mmCIF file of C-alpha atoms in Angstrom:
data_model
loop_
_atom_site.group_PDB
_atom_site.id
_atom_site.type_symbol
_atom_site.label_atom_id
_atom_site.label_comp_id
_atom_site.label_asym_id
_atom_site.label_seq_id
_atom_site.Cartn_x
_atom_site.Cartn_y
_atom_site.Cartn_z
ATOM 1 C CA UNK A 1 47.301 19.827 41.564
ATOM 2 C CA UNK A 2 44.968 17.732 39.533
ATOM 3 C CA UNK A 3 42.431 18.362 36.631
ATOM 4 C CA UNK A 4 39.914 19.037 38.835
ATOM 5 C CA UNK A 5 41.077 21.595 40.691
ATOM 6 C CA UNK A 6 42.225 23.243 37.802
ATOM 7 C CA UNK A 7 39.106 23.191 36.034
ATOM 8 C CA UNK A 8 37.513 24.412 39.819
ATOM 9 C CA UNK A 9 39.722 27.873 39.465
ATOM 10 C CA UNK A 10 38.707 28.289 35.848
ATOM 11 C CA UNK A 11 35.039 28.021 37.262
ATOM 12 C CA UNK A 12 35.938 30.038 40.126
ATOM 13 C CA UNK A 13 37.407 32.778 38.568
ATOM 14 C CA UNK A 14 33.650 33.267 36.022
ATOM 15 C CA UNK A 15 31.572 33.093 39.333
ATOM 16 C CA UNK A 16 33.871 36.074 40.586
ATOM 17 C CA UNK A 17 33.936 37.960 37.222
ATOM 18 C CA UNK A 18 30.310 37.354 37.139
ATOM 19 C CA UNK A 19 30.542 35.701 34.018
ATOM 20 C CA UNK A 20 29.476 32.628 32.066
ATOM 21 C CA UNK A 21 32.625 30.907 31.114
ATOM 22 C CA UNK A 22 36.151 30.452 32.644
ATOM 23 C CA UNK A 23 39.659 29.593 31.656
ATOM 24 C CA UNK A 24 42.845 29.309 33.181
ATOM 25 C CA UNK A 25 46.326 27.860 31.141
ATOM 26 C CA UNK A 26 48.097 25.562 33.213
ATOM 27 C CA UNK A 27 52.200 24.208 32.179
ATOM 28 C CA UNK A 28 53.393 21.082 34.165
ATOM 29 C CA UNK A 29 51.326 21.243 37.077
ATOM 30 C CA UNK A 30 51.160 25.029 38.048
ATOM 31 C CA UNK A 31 48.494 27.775 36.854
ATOM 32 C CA UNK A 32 50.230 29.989 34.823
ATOM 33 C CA UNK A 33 47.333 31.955 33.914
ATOM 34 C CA UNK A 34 43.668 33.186 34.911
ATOM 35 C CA UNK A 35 40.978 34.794 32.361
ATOM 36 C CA UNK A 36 41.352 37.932 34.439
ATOM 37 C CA UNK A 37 38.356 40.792 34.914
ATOM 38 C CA UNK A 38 36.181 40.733 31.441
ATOM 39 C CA UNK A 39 35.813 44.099 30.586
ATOM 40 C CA UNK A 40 31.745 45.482 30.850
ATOM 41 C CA UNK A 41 30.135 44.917 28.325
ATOM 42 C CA UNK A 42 32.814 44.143 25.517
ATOM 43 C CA UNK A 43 31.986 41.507 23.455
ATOM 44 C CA UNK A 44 35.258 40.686 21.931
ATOM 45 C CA UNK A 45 36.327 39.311 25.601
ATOM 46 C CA UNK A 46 36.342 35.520 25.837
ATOM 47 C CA UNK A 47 38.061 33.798 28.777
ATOM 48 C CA UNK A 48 40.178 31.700 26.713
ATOM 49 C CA UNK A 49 41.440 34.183 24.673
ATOM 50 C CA UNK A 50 42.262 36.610 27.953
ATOM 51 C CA UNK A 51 44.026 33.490 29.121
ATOM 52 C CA UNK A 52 46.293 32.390 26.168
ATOM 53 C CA UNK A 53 47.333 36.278 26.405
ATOM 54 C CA UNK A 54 47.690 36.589 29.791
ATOM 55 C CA UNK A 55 49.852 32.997 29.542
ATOM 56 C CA UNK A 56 52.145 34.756 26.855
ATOM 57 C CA UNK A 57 52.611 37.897 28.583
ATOM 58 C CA UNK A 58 53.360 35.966 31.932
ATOM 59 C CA UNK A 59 56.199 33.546 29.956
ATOM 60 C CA UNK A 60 57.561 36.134 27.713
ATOM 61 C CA UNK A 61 56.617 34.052 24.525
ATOM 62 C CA UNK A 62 54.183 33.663 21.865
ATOM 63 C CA UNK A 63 54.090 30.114 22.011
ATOM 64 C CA UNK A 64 52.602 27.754 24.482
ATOM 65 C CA UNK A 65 53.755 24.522 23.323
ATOM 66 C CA UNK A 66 53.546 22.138 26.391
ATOM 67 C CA UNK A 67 50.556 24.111 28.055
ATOM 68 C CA UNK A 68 47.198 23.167 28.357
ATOM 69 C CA UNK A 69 44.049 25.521 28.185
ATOM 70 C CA UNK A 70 40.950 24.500 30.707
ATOM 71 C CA UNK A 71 37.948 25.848 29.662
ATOM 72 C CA UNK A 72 34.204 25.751 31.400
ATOM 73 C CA UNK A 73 32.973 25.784 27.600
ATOM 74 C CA UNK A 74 34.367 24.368 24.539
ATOM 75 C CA UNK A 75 36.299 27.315 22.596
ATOM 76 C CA UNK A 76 34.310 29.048 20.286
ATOM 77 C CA UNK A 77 36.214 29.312 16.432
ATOM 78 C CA UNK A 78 38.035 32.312 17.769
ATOM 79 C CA UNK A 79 39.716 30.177 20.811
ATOM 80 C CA UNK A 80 40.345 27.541 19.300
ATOM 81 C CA UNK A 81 42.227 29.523 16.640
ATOM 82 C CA UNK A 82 44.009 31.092 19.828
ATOM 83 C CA UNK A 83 44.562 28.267 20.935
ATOM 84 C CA UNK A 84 45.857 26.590 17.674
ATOM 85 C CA UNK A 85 48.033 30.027 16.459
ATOM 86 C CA UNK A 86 50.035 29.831 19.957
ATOM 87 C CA UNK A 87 50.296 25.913 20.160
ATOM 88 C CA UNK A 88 48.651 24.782 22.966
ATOM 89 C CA UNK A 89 49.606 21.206 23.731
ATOM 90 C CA UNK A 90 45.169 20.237 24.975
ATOM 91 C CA UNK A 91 42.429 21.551 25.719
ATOM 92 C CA UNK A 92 40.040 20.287 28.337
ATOM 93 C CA UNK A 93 36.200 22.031 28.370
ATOM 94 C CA UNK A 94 33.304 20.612 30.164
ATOM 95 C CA UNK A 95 30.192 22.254 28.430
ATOM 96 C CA UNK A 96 29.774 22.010 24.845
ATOM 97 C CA UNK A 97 29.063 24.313 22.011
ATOM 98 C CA UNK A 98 25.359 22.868 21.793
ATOM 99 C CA UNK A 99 25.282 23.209 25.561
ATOM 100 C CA UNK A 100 25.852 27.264 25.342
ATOM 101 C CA UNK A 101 23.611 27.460 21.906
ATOM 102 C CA UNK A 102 20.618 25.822 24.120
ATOM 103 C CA UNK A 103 21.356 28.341 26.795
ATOM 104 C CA UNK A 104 20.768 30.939 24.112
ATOM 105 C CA UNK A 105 24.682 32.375 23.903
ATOM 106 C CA UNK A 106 25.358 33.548 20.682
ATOM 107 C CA UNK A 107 28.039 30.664 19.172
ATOM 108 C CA UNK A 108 29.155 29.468 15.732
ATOM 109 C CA UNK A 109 27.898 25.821 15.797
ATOM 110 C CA UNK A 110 31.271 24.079 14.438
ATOM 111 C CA UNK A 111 33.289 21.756 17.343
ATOM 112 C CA UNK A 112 36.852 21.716 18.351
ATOM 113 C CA UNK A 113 37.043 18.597 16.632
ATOM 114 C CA UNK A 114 36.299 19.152 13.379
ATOM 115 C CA UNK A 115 38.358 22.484 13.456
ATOM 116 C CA UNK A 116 41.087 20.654 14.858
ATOM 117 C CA UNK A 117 40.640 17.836 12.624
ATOM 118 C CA UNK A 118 40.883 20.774 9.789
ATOM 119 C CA UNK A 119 43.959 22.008 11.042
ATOM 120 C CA UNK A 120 45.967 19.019 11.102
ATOM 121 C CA UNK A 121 45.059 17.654 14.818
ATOM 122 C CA UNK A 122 47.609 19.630 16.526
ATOM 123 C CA UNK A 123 45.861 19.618 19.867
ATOM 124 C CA UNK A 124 44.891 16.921 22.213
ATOM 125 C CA UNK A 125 41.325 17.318 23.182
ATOM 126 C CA UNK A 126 39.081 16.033 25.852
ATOM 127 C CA UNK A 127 35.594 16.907 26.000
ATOM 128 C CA UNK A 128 32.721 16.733 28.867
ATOM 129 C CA UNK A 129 35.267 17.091 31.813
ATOM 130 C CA UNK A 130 33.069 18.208 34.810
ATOM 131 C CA UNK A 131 30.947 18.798 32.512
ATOM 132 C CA UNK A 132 27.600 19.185 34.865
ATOM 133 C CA UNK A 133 29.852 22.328 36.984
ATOM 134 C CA UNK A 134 30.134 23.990 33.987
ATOM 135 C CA UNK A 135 27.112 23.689 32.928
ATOM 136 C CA UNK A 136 25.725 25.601 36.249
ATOM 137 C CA UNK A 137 27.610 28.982 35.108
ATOM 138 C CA UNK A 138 24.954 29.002 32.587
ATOM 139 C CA UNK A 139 21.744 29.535 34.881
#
């Protein structure tokens, strides 16, 4: 597969959750892991979180070295720190933190690169891919 049509499922799987952002965790060229059903209503449910855990549970492991982490949205703090604890290898997001604070989501206005940057630049990061897509979850 390539990076688009992995960044396609993670915006496939909000439009049938029904929600604003996506995320799947992919490791050599295979999906290992979707975002899954967000619970109603529960606000401590972010698709890139569900995914990292979802990844673990499906390898067995707590760490993810090697995988990446597609995102509609660049992670908030929290995801990133997901992201970070269980070393992800990248992260690719299309929309941006300003992109969801414009859209009036509630979001911590810090990027993934200066938290990355802050926590030694352990992840390989690249920002804006498909970019416009993501941004339709939004409306």
């Amino acid at each position: 597969m390539k990076k688009e049509e992995f960044m396609c499922e993670a915006i496939k799987d909000a439009k049938k959750s029904k929600h604003h952002f996506g995320a799947v965790v992919v490791k050599g060229n295979k999906i290992i892991a979707h975002m899954g059903k967000r619970p109603a209503g529960d606000p401590r449910y972010h698709a890139e979180t569900q995914a990292l855990l979802n990844a673990t549970n499906k390898l067995k492991t707590k760490t993810l070295k090697g995988c990446t982490l597609y995102s509609t949205c660049e992670p908030c703090p929290m995801c990133f720190y997901m992201a970070w604890i269980t070393g992800i290898s990248k992260i690719i997001y299309g929309a941006n933190i300003n992109d969801a604070l414009k859209h009036g989501f509630k979001q911590i206005n810090i990027s993934n690169q200066t938290l990355n940057k802050k926590s030694g630049n352990k992840i390989k990061l690249e920002k804006g891919f498909m970019r416009k897509e993501c941004l339709e979850l939004f409306n």
